[in-house]
Each structure stands twice: as C-alpha cells, then as structure tokens.
mmCIF file of N, CA and C in Angstrom:
data_model
loop_
_atom_site.group_PDB
_atom_site.id
_atom_site.type_symbol
_atom_site.label_atom_id
_atom_site.label_comp_id
_atom_site.label_asym_id
_atom_site.label_seq_id
_atom_site.Cartn_x
_atom_site.Cartn_y
_atom_site.Cartn_z
ATOM 1 N N MET A 145 89.248 -48.780 36.600
ATOM 2 C CA MET A 145 87.943 -48.520 37.408
ATOM 3 C C MET A 145 87.990 -46.593 36.676
ATOM 4 N N LYS A 146 88.880 -46.550 38.779
ATOM 5 C CA LYS A 146 89.005 -45.040 38.839
ATOM 6 C C LYS A 146 89.908 -44.417 38.160
ATOM 7 N N THR A 147 90.823 -44.736 37.092
ATOM 8 C CA THR A 147 91.315 -43.774 35.710
ATOM 9 C C THR A 147 90.326 -43.450 34.400
ATOM 10 N N PHE A 148 89.281 -44.295 34.528
ATOM 11 C CA PHE A 148 87.788 -44.284 33.116
ATOM 12 C C PHE A 148 87.095 -43.082 34.567
ATOM 13 N N ASN A 149 86.818 -43.311 35.229
ATOM 14 C CA ASN A 149 85.640 -42.071 36.300
ATOM 15 C C ASN A 149 87.124 -40.442 35.999
ATOM 16 N N ALA A 150 88.406 -40.619 35.950
ATOM 17 C CA ALA A 150 88.893 -39.089 36.247
ATOM 18 C C ALA A 150 88.758 -38.028 34.584
ATOM 19 N N PHE A 151 89.144 -39.505 33.571
ATOM 20 C CA PHE A 151 89.046 -39.409 32.176
ATOM 21 C C PHE A 151 87.517 -38.933 32.403
ATOM 22 N N ALA A 152 86.293 -39.032 32.611
ATOM 23 C CA ALA A 152 85.529 -39.015 31.837
ATOM 24 C C ALA A 152 84.598 -37.746 32.750
ATOM 25 N N LEU A 153 85.427 -38.143 34.296
ATOM 26 C CA LEU A 153 85.179 -36.587 33.959
ATOM 27 C C LEU A 153 85.722 -35.357 34.471
ATOM 28 N N LEU A 154 87.327 -35.072 33.390
ATOM 29 C CA LEU A 154 87.922 -34.403 32.769
ATOM 30 C C LEU A 154 87.507 -33.946 31.649
ATOM 31 N N PHE A 155 86.576 -34.917 30.292
ATOM 32 C CA PHE A 155 86.288 -34.851 29.393
ATOM 33 C C PHE A 155 85.045 -33.732 29.877
ATOM 34 N N VAL A 156 84.066 -33.997 30.647
ATOM 35 C CA VAL A 156 82.718 -33.700 30.700
ATOM 36 C C VAL A 156 83.380 -32.612 31.037
ATOM 37 N N LEU A 157 84.184 -31.681 31.740
ATOM 38 C CA LEU A 157 84.611 -30.020 32.459
ATOM 39 C C LEU A 157 85.480 -29.261 31.724
ATOM 40 N N THR A 158 86.127 -30.762 30.042
ATOM 41 C CA THR A 158 86.106 -29.193 28.890
ATOM 42 C C THR A 158 85.389 -29.515 28.156
ATOM 43 N N VAL A 159 84.142 -30.139 28.539
ATOM 44 C CA VAL A 159 83.685 -29.346 27.034
ATOM 45 C C VAL A 159 82.570 -28.731 27.079
ATOM 46 N N LEU A 160 82.029 -28.638 28.716
ATOM 47 C CA LEU A 160 81.019 -27.809 29.459
ATOM 48 C C LEU A 160 81.500 -25.886 28.699
ATOM 49 N N PRO A 161 80.389 -25.145 29.007
ATOM 50 C CA PRO A 161 80.686 -23.623 28.245
ATOM 51 C C PRO A 161 81.893 -23.265 29.399
ATOM 52 N N VAL A 162 82.325 -21.911 28.497
ATOM 53 C CA VAL A 162 82.757 -21.680 30.230
ATOM 54 C C VAL A 162 81.607 -19.670 30.463
ATOM 55 N N SER A 163 81.413 -20.558 32.187
ATOM 56 C CA SER A 163 80.027 -19.039 32.888
ATOM 57 C C SER A 163 81.210 -18.119 32.681
ATOM 58 N N ALA A 164 79.716 -17.206 33.006
ATOM 59 C CA ALA A 164 80.294 -15.384 33.691
ATOM 60 C C ALA A 164 80.508 -15.729 34.381
ATOM 61 N N GLN A 165 81.223 -15.229 35.537
ATOM 62 C CA GLN A 165 81.843 -15.330 37.126
ATOM 63 C C GLN A 165 82.399 -13.163 37.017
ATOM 64 N N ILE A 166 81.067 -12.623 36.702
ATOM 65 C CA ILE A 166 80.773 -11.465 37.245
ATOM 66 C C ILE A 166 80.765 -11.381 39.473
ATOM 67 N N GLY A 167 81.931 -10.547 39.928
ATOM 68 C CA GLY A 167 81.950 -10.483 41.038
ATOM 69 C C GLY A 167 81.013 -9.411 40.969
ATOM 70 N N PRO A 168 80.398 -8.413 42.651
ATOM 71 C CA PRO A 168 79.861 -7.837 43.142
ATOM 72 C C PRO A 168 80.133 -6.476 42.439
ATOM 73 N N ASP A 169 81.739 -6.082 42.557
ATOM 74 C CA ASP A 169 81.821 -4.954 41.432
ATOM 75 C C ASP A 169 81.507 -5.109 39.428
ATOM 76 N N GLY A 170 81.045 -6.005 38.959
ATOM 77 C CA GLY A 170 80.110 -5.345 38.110
ATOM 78 C C GLY A 170 81.682 -6.208 37.289
ATOM 79 N N THR A 171 82.604 -7.097 37.355
ATOM 80 C CA THR A 171 84.396 -6.783 36.859
ATOM 81 C C THR A 171 84.116 -8.711 37.048
ATOM 82 N N GLY A 172 85.424 -8.589 36.032
ATOM 83 C CA GLY A 172 85.458 -10.403 36.132
ATOM 84 C C GLY A 172 85.924 -11.524 34.804
ATOM 85 N N VAL A 173 85.927 -11.950 35.435
ATOM 86 C CA VAL A 173 86.143 -12.673 33.029
ATOM 87 C C VAL A 173 85.164 -14.159 32.507
ATOM 88 N N VAL A 174 84.741 -14.039 31.056
ATOM 89 C CA VAL A 174 83.759 -13.790 30.968
ATOM 90 C C VAL A 174 84.026 -15.247 29.799
ATOM 91 N N ASN A 175 84.349 -16.193 29.361
ATOM 92 C CA ASN A 175 84.503 -16.566 27.823
ATOM 93 C C ASN A 175 86.390 -16.008 28.259
ATOM 94 N N GLY A 176 86.958 -16.065 28.597
ATOM 95 C CA GLY A 176 88.026 -15.892 29.327
ATOM 96 C C GLY A 176 88.333 -14.025 28.850
ATOM 97 N N TYR A 177 87.467 -13.653 28.529
ATOM 98 C CA TYR A 177 87.896 -11.779 28.356
ATOM 99 C C TYR A 177 87.137 -11.470 29.583
ATOM 100 N N GLU A 178 88.229 -10.193 29.943
ATOM 101 C CA GLU A 178 88.042 -10.105 31.534
ATOM 102 C C GLU A 178 87.243 -8.763 30.976
ATOM 103 N N ILE A 179 85.956 -8.465 31.678
ATOM 104 C CA ILE A 179 85.286 -7.283 31.930
ATOM 105 C C ILE A 179 85.710 -6.331 32.959
ATOM 106 N N ARG A 180 85.574 -5.494 32.325
ATOM 107 C CA ARG A 180 85.856 -4.395 33.578
ATOM 108 C C ARG A 180 85.902 -2.963 33.199
ATOM 109 N N PRO A 181 86.026 -2.009 33.150
ATOM 110 C CA PRO A 181 85.811 -0.295 33.050
ATOM 111 C C PRO A 181 86.977 -0.533 31.675
ATOM 112 N N GLY A 182 86.821 0.457 30.334
ATOM 113 C CA GLY A 182 87.911 0.631 29.928
ATOM 114 C C GLY A 182 87.931 -0.883 28.814
ATOM 115 N N ALA A 183 87.803 -2.156 29.388
ATOM 116 C CA ALA A 183 88.058 -3.236 28.577
ATOM 117 C C ALA A 183 88.015 -3.001 27.257
ATOM 118 N N ASN A 184 89.267 -3.837 26.425
ATOM 119 C CA ASN A 184 88.880 -3.827 24.858
ATOM 120 C C ASN A 184 88.446 -5.693 25.088
ATOM 121 N N LEU A 185 87.279 -4.835 23.973
ATOM 122 C CA LEU A 185 86.698 -6.075 23.629
ATOM 123 C C LEU A 185 86.410 -6.212 22.081
ATOM 124 N N ARG A 186 87.608 -5.524 21.293
ATOM 125 C CA ARG A 186 87.449 -5.195 20.197
ATOM 126 C C ARG A 186 87.394 -7.171 19.423
ATOM 127 N N ASP A 187 85.909 -7.430 18.760
ATOM 128 C CA ASP A 187 85.887 -9.168 17.771
ATOM 129 C C ASP A 187 85.728 -9.934 19.176
ATOM 130 N N ALA A 188 85.633 -9.392 20.180
ATOM 131 C CA ALA A 188 84.481 -10.242 21.540
ATOM 132 C C ALA A 188 83.906 -11.726 20.803
ATOM 133 N N ASN A 189 83.336 -12.773 20.928
ATOM 134 C CA ASN A 189 82.780 -13.079 20.942
ATOM 135 C C ASN A 189 82.055 -13.502 22.595
ATOM 136 N N LEU A 190 81.517 -12.729 22.765
ATOM 137 C CA LEU A 190 80.299 -12.614 24.205
ATOM 138 C C LEU A 190 78.513 -13.094 23.850
ATOM 139 N N ARG A 191 78.554 -13.981 22.294
ATOM 140 C CA ARG A 191 77.308 -14.513 22.379
ATOM 141 C C ARG A 191 76.530 -15.166 24.123
ATOM 142 N N GLN A 192 75.448 -14.893 23.295
ATOM 143 C CA GLN A 192 74.428 -15.894 24.946
ATOM 144 C C GLN A 192 75.375 -15.633 26.439
ATOM 145 N N THR A 193 75.834 -14.867 26.187
ATOM 146 C CA THR A 193 76.589 -14.509 27.529
ATOM 147 C C THR A 193 75.641 -14.044 28.109
ATOM 148 N N ASP A 194 76.732 -14.422 30.184
ATOM 149 C CA ASP A 194 75.462 -13.224 30.966
ATOM 150 C C ASP A 194 76.121 -12.366 31.372
ATOM 151 N N LEU A 195 75.528 -11.415 31.043
ATOM 152 C CA LEU A 195 76.817 -9.854 31.203
ATOM 153 C C LEU A 195 75.880 -9.328 33.028
ATOM 154 N N SER A 196 74.557 -9.569 32.993
ATOM 155 C CA SER A 196 73.948 -8.946 34.355
ATOM 156 C C SER A 196 74.704 -8.129 35.680
ATOM 157 N N ASP A 197 74.519 -7.292 35.572
ATOM 158 C CA ASP A 197 75.272 -5.363 36.538
ATOM 159 C C ASP A 197 76.392 -5.692 36.544
ATOM 160 N N ALA A 198 77.263 -6.303 34.856
ATOM 161 C CA ALA A 198 78.161 -5.838 34.675
ATOM 162 C C ALA A 198 78.448 -4.433 34.844
ATOM 163 N N ASN A 199 79.656 -4.581 34.501
ATOM 164 C CA ASN A 199 80.416 -2.653 34.534
ATOM 165 C C ASN A 199 81.765 -2.347 33.205
ATOM 166 N N LEU A 200 80.879 -2.202 32.608
ATOM 167 C CA LEU A 200 81.755 -1.657 31.028
ATOM 168 C C LEU A 200 81.611 -0.325 30.726
ATOM 169 N N SER A 201 82.445 0.387 31.277
ATOM 170 C CA SER A 201 81.557 1.604 31.387
ATOM 171 C C SER A 201 83.618 2.522 30.561
ATOM 172 N N GLY A 202 83.095 3.005 29.555
ATOM 173 C CA GLY A 202 84.132 2.727 27.961
ATOM 174 C C GLY A 202 85.319 1.508 27.578
ATOM 175 N N ALA A 203 84.236 0.399 27.793
ATOM 176 C CA ALA A 203 84.249 -0.146 27.280
ATOM 177 C C ALA A 203 84.642 -0.525 25.675
ATOM 178 N N ARG A 204 85.649 -1.183 25.096
ATOM 179 C CA ARG A 204 85.714 -1.043 23.805
ATOM 180 C C ARG A 204 85.544 -2.477 22.994
ATOM 181 N N PHE A 205 83.790 -2.280 22.229
ATOM 182 C CA PHE A 205 83.496 -3.185 21.792
ATOM 183 C C PHE A 205 83.444 -3.121 20.050
ATOM 184 N N PHE A 206 84.444 -2.940 19.054
ATOM 185 C CA PHE A 206 84.224 -2.862 18.043
ATOM 186 C C PHE A 206 83.647 -4.125 16.728
ATOM 187 N N GLY A 207 82.779 -4.428 16.836
ATOM 188 C CA GLY A 207 83.023 -5.551 16.008
ATOM 189 C C GLY A 207 82.993 -6.617 16.601
ATOM 190 N N ALA A 208 82.543 -6.423 18.758
ATOM 191 C CA ALA A 208 82.007 -7.308 19.651
ATOM 192 C C ALA A 208 80.251 -8.100 18.813
ATOM 193 N N ASN A 209 80.733 -9.901 19.426
ATOM 194 C CA ASN A 209 79.393 -9.933 19.390
ATOM 195 C C ASN A 209 79.021 -10.706 20.450
ATOM 196 N N LEU A 210 77.280 -9.846 20.692
ATOM 197 C CA LEU A 210 76.463 -10.140 21.920
ATOM 198 C C LEU A 210 75.184 -10.200 21.758
ATOM 199 N N SER A 211 74.907 -11.053 20.701
ATOM 200 C CA SER A 211 74.046 -11.374 20.340
ATOM 201 C C SER A 211 73.370 -12.464 21.550
ATOM 202 N N GLU A 212 72.296 -12.307 22.097
ATOM 203 C CA GLU A 212 71.731 -13.258 22.861
ATOM 204 C C GLU A 212 71.754 -12.558 24.024
ATOM 205 N N ALA A 213 72.837 -12.269 24.441
ATOM 206 C CA ALA A 213 73.611 -11.337 25.617
ATOM 207 C C ALA A 213 72.240 -10.875 27.126
ATOM 208 N N ASP A 214 73.058 -11.319 28.132
ATOM 209 C CA ASP A 214 72.052 -10.487 28.953
ATOM 210 C C ASP A 214 73.479 -9.794 29.717
ATOM 211 N N LEU A 215 72.210 -8.438 29.366
ATOM 212 C CA LEU A 215 73.028 -7.070 30.091
ATOM 213 C C LEU A 215 72.422 -6.119 30.620
ATOM 214 N N ILE A 216 71.432 -6.644 31.158
ATOM 215 C CA ILE A 216 70.432 -6.801 32.547
ATOM 216 C C ILE A 216 71.440 -6.051 33.398
ATOM 217 N N ASP A 217 71.052 -4.256 33.631
ATOM 218 C CA ASP A 217 71.240 -3.451 34.670
ATOM 219 C C ASP A 217 73.289 -3.858 34.476
ATOM 220 N N ALA A 218 74.078 -3.548 33.435
ATOM 221 C CA ALA A 218 75.134 -3.503 33.007
ATOM 222 C C ALA A 218 75.173 -2.023 32.858
ATOM 223 N N ASN A 219 76.420 -0.801 33.043
ATOM 224 C CA ASN A 219 76.809 -0.149 32.271
ATOM 225 C C ASN A 219 77.954 -0.101 31.566
ATOM 226 N N LEU A 220 77.098 0.173 31.106
ATOM 227 C CA LEU A 220 78.173 0.824 29.681
ATOM 228 C C LEU A 220 78.318 2.466 29.117
ATOM 229 N N SER A 221 77.704 2.999 30.519
ATOM 230 C CA SER A 221 78.319 4.743 29.359
ATOM 231 C C SER A 221 78.999 4.574 29.013
ATOM 232 N N ASP A 222 79.933 5.397 28.243
ATOM 233 C CA ASP A 222 81.082 5.680 27.018
ATOM 234 C C ASP A 222 81.490 4.554 26.484
ATOM 235 N N ALA A 223 80.910 3.806 26.727
ATOM 236 C CA ALA A 223 81.505 2.666 25.728
ATOM 237 C C ALA A 223 80.904 2.464 24.355
ATOM 238 N N ASN A 224 82.590 2.131 23.741
ATOM 239 C CA ASN A 224 82.495 1.850 22.562
ATOM 240 C C ASN A 224 81.400 0.873 21.733
ATOM 241 N N LEU A 225 80.159 0.673 21.227
ATOM 242 C CA LEU A 225 80.237 -0.880 20.464
ATOM 243 C C LEU A 225 79.542 -0.461 18.768
ATOM 244 N N SER A 226 81.089 0.340 18.246
ATOM 245 C CA SER A 226 81.091 0.880 16.879
ATOM 246 C C SER A 226 80.809 -0.424 16.284
ATOM 247 N N GLY A 227 79.945 -0.648 15.298
ATOM 248 C CA GLY A 227 79.764 -2.443 14.384
ATOM 249 C C GLY A 227 79.398 -3.396 15.676
ATOM 250 N N ALA A 228 79.237 -3.485 16.137
ATOM 251 C CA ALA A 228 78.250 -4.485 17.388
ATOM 252 C C ALA A 228 77.541 -5.556 16.709
ATOM 253 N N ILE A 229 77.542 -6.512 17.354
ATOM 254 C CA ILE A 229 76.039 -7.326 16.911
ATOM 255 C C ILE A 229 75.082 -7.868 18.227
ATOM 256 N N CYS A 230 73.710 -7.093 17.828
ATOM 257 C CA CYS A 230 73.815 -7.303 19.550
ATOM 258 C C CYS A 230 72.221 -8.090 18.703
ATOM 259 N N GLN A 231 71.760 -8.558 18.325
ATOM 260 C CA GLN A 231 70.679 -8.756 18.057
ATOM 261 C C GLN A 231 70.331 -10.083 19.463
ATOM 262 N N SER A 232 68.564 -9.378 19.512
ATOM 263 C CA SER A 232 68.197 -10.339 20.878
ATOM 264 C C SER A 232 68.810 -10.104 22.245
ATOM 265 N N ALA A 233 69.743 -9.404 22.037
ATOM 266 C CA ALA A 233 70.482 -9.420 24.015
ATOM 267 C C ALA A 233 69.363 -8.433 24.796
ATOM 268 N N ASP A 234 69.751 -8.568 25.705
ATOM 269 C CA ASP A 234 68.378 -7.904 26.509
ATOM 270 C C ASP A 234 68.952 -7.451 27.307
ATOM 271 N N LEU A 235 69.164 -6.025 27.303
ATOM 272 C CA LEU A 235 69.879 -4.092 27.891
ATOM 273 C C LEU A 235 68.872 -3.891 28.635
ATOM 274 N N THR A 236 67.474 -4.369 29.631
ATOM 275 C CA THR A 236 67.156 -3.854 30.807
ATOM 276 C C THR A 236 67.784 -3.362 31.104
ATOM 277 N N SER A 237 66.913 -1.679 31.567
ATOM 278 C CA SER A 237 68.015 -0.914 32.761
ATOM 279 C C SER A 237 69.464 -1.029 32.579
ATOM 280 N N ALA A 238 69.952 -1.429 31.119
ATOM 281 C CA ALA A 238 71.417 -1.060 31.386
ATOM 282 C C ALA A 238 71.796 0.686 30.862
ATOM 283 N N ASN A 239 72.709 1.001 31.141
ATOM 284 C CA ASN A 239 72.986 2.404 31.606
ATOM 285 C C ASN A 239 74.073 1.768 30.096
ATOM 286 N N LEU A 240 73.469 2.956 29.503
ATOM 287 C CA LEU A 240 74.227 3.597 27.398
ATOM 288 C C LEU A 240 73.985 4.346 27.422
ATOM 289 N N SER A 241 74.560 5.990 28.259
ATOM 290 C CA SER A 241 74.277 6.644 28.142
ATOM 291 C C SER A 241 76.420 7.450 27.994
ATOM 292 N N ASP A 242 75.527 8.525 26.601
ATOM 293 C CA ASP A 242 76.881 8.443 26.617
ATOM 294 C C ASP A 242 77.766 7.497 25.690
ATOM 295 N N ALA A 243 77.084 6.563 25.160
ATOM 296 C CA ALA A 243 77.596 6.112 24.473
ATOM 297 C C ALA A 243 78.241 5.826 23.187
ATOM 298 N N ASN A 244 78.487 5.666 22.208
ATOM 299 C CA ASN A 244 78.710 4.842 20.911
ATOM 300 C C ASN A 244 77.901 3.805 20.367
ATOM 301 N N LEU A 245 77.303 3.884 19.529
ATOM 302 C CA LEU A 245 76.300 2.668 18.780
ATOM 303 C C LEU A 245 76.127 2.698 17.791
ATOM 304 N N SER A 246 77.012 3.254 16.573
ATOM 305 C CA SER A 246 77.099 3.629 15.697
ATOM 306 C C SER A 246 77.999 2.832 14.354
ATOM 307 N N GLY A 247 76.681 2.252 13.942
ATOM 308 C CA GLY A 247 76.672 0.936 13.388
ATOM 309 C C GLY A 247 76.515 -0.415 13.360
ATOM 310 N N SER A 248 76.192 0.013 14.521
ATOM 311 C CA SER A 248 75.732 -1.502 15.447
ATOM 312 C C SER A 248 74.353 -2.092 15.122
ATOM 313 N N ILE A 249 74.210 -3.475 15.424
ATOM 314 C CA ILE A 249 73.158 -4.377 14.741
ATOM 315 C C ILE A 249 71.840 -4.651 16.742
ATOM 316 N N PHE A 250 70.404 -4.341 16.623
ATOM 317 C CA PHE A 250 70.118 -4.112 17.595
ATOM 318 C C PHE A 250 68.571 -4.741 17.326
ATOM 319 N N VAL A 251 68.560 -6.127 16.200
ATOM 320 C CA VAL A 251 67.287 -6.522 15.902
ATOM 321 C C VAL A 251 66.989 -7.340 17.155
ATOM 322 N N ASN A 252 65.561 -7.472 17.525
ATOM 323 C CA ASN A 252 64.680 -7.486 18.771
ATOM 324 C C ASN A 252 65.143 -7.600 20.084
ATOM 325 N N ALA A 253 66.171 -6.452 19.941
ATOM 326 C CA ALA A 253 66.514 -6.605 20.797
ATOM 327 C C ALA A 253 66.224 -5.611 22.088
ATOM 328 N N ASN A 254 65.789 -5.855 23.656
ATOM 329 C CA ASN A 254 65.254 -5.260 24.476
ATOM 330 C C ASN A 254 66.083 -4.197 25.036
ATOM 331 N N PHE A 255 65.189 -2.839 25.126
ATOM 332 C CA PHE A 255 65.636 -2.162 25.959
ATOM 333 C C PHE A 255 64.735 -1.208 26.954
ATOM 334 N N THR A 256 63.902 -2.245 27.091
ATOM 335 C CA THR A 256 62.874 -2.045 28.825
ATOM 336 C C THR A 256 64.136 -1.409 29.670
ATOM 337 N N ASP A 257 63.461 0.182 29.699
ATOM 338 C CA ASP A 257 64.207 0.977 30.771
ATOM 339 C C ASP A 257 65.718 1.707 31.154
ATOM 340 N N ALA A 258 65.747 1.241 29.923
ATOM 341 C CA ALA A 258 67.284 1.664 29.925
ATOM 342 C C ALA A 258 67.822 2.929 29.943
ATOM 343 N N ASN A 259 69.236 3.292 29.400
ATOM 344 C CA ASN A 259 69.002 5.171 29.412
ATOM 345 C C ASN A 259 70.163 4.696 28.170
ATOM 346 N N LEU A 260 69.572 5.501 27.440
ATOM 347 C CA LEU A 260 70.212 6.133 26.027
ATOM 348 C C LEU A 260 70.787 7.459 26.252
ATOM 349 N N SER A 261 70.467 8.253 26.738
ATOM 350 C CA SER A 261 70.847 9.751 26.999
ATOM 351 C C SER A 261 72.298 9.645 26.850
ATOM 352 N N ASP A 262 72.017 10.931 25.940
ATOM 353 C CA ASP A 262 73.545 11.132 24.519
ATOM 354 C C ASP A 262 74.211 9.779 23.878
ATOM 355 N N ALA A 263 73.620 8.960 23.617
ATOM 356 C CA ALA A 263 73.678 7.718 22.988
ATOM 357 C C ALA A 263 74.164 8.522 21.515
ATOM 358 N N TYR A 264 75.257 7.811 21.280
ATOM 359 C CA TYR A 264 75.394 8.101 19.478
ATOM 360 C C TYR A 264 75.022 7.207 18.279
ATOM 361 N N LEU A 265 74.336 6.961 18.128
ATOM 362 C CA LEU A 265 72.759 5.883 17.103
ATOM 363 C C LEU A 265 73.571 6.536 16.077
ATOM 364 N N ARG A 266 74.277 7.157 15.372
ATOM 365 C CA ARG A 266 73.963 6.972 13.600
ATOM 366 C C ARG A 266 74.392 5.708 12.703
ATOM 367 N N ARG A 267 73.375 5.373 11.903
ATOM 368 C CA ARG A 267 73.655 4.184 11.250
ATOM 369 C C ARG A 267 73.395 3.029 11.828
ATOM 370 N N SER A 268 72.355 2.861 12.786
ATOM 371 C CA SER A 268 72.421 1.904 13.950
ATOM 372 C C SER A 268 71.342 0.875 13.822
ATOM 373 N N ILE A 269 71.086 -0.105 13.790
ATOM 374 C CA ILE A 269 69.954 -1.106 13.265
ATOM 375 C C ILE A 269 69.057 -1.139 15.046
ATOM 376 N N PHE A 270 67.527 -0.688 14.897
ATOM 377 C CA PHE A 270 67.234 -0.679 15.662
ATOM 378 C C PHE A 270 65.739 -1.787 15.251
ATOM 379 N N ARG A 271 65.614 -3.030 14.557
ATOM 380 C CA ARG A 271 64.677 -3.813 13.961
ATOM 381 C C ARG A 271 63.624 -4.555 15.044
ATOM 382 N N ASN A 272 62.433 -4.141 15.326
ATOM 383 C CA ASN A 272 62.111 -5.051 16.181
ATOM 384 C C ASN A 272 62.016 -4.595 18.126
ATOM 385 N N ALA A 273 63.724 -3.980 17.997
ATOM 386 C CA ALA A 273 63.732 -3.588 19.440
ATOM 387 C C ALA A 273 62.506 -3.273 20.434
ATOM 388 N N ASN A 274 63.503 -2.993 21.407
ATOM 389 C CA ASN A 274 61.772 -2.895 22.468
ATOM 390 C C ASN A 274 62.324 -1.035 23.244
ATOM 391 N N PHE A 275 61.786 -0.485 23.305
ATOM 392 C CA PHE A 275 62.621 0.837 23.703
ATOM 393 C C PHE A 275 61.120 1.800 24.915
ATOM 394 N N THR A 276 60.611 0.222 25.811
ATOM 395 C CA THR A 276 58.976 0.463 26.461
ATOM 396 C C THR A 276 60.283 1.470 28.315
ATOM 397 N N ASP A 277 59.433 2.603 27.833
ATOM 398 C CA ASP A 277 60.145 2.810 29.143
ATOM 399 C C ASP A 277 62.178 4.021 29.098
ATOM 400 N N ALA A 278 62.328 3.550 28.757
ATOM 401 C CA ALA A 278 64.028 3.759 27.632
ATOM 402 C C ALA A 278 63.956 5.403 27.798
ATOM 403 N N ASN A 279 64.959 5.935 28.242
ATOM 404 C CA ASN A 279 65.376 7.096 28.477
ATOM 405 C C ASN A 279 66.189 7.827 27.001
ATOM 406 N N LEU A 280 65.514 8.191 25.931
ATOM 407 C CA LEU A 280 66.019 8.581 24.791
ATOM 408 C C LEU A 280 66.757 10.114 24.724
#
C-alpha cells in the first residue's frame, strides 16, 4: 500500500503545471525559464503564467507566447517583445517604457495605468485593448 501511495503522489507531482517562483527582487524561474533583467526568452511559452512584479527590463521575447499572462506591475522597460503574442495579457501598471513592441499582438490586452512612454509600436496589433489611464 505504501508503494502505491508513493507512486500516486509522484504521478500527481509530475502532472501538475509548473508555477511561477518570482522572488521579492522580481527574478526567479517560471516554467523552466529564468526570469531576470536581460533574459533571453525567445520563443518562450509563458502562456497563463504569473509574472506579476517580475523584473524583465531589457529582456528579449522574440516570438514568445505571453497570452493570458499576468504581468501586473512587471518591469518590461527596454524589453524587446517583437513578434510576441500577448492576447488577453494583463499589463496593468506595467512599465513598458522604451520597449520594442513591433509586430506584437495585444488583442484584448489590459494596459490600465501602464507606462508605454517612448515604446516602439510599429505594426503592433492592439484590438480591443484597454488603455485606461495609460501613459502613451
């Protein structure tokens, strides 16, 4: 019986999704990706992850999937999100100053109180996005 219980526990632990481990300094590991300033997150699958308060300044997200991600209060200043998919992402109060958002998709994204000053927005898609009180 103990062998069965140990096997059942091991099975449950291996099928549970990996959760975010963001520390008080805004860094950590999420879904096996290192979250830190300047991180290379090219083609990363960060769909439905909790990246609130993450420090990703200067990070590179070329082609990453951030759909339905929680990026509340995240620091994405100077980040490169070229071609990133951010459908239904929550970027409330996020810092996107000087970020490159060219060619990114932000359908149904929430930018309430976000800072997009000096962000590069060419060829980005912002369909049904919320920019209430955002700094553009």
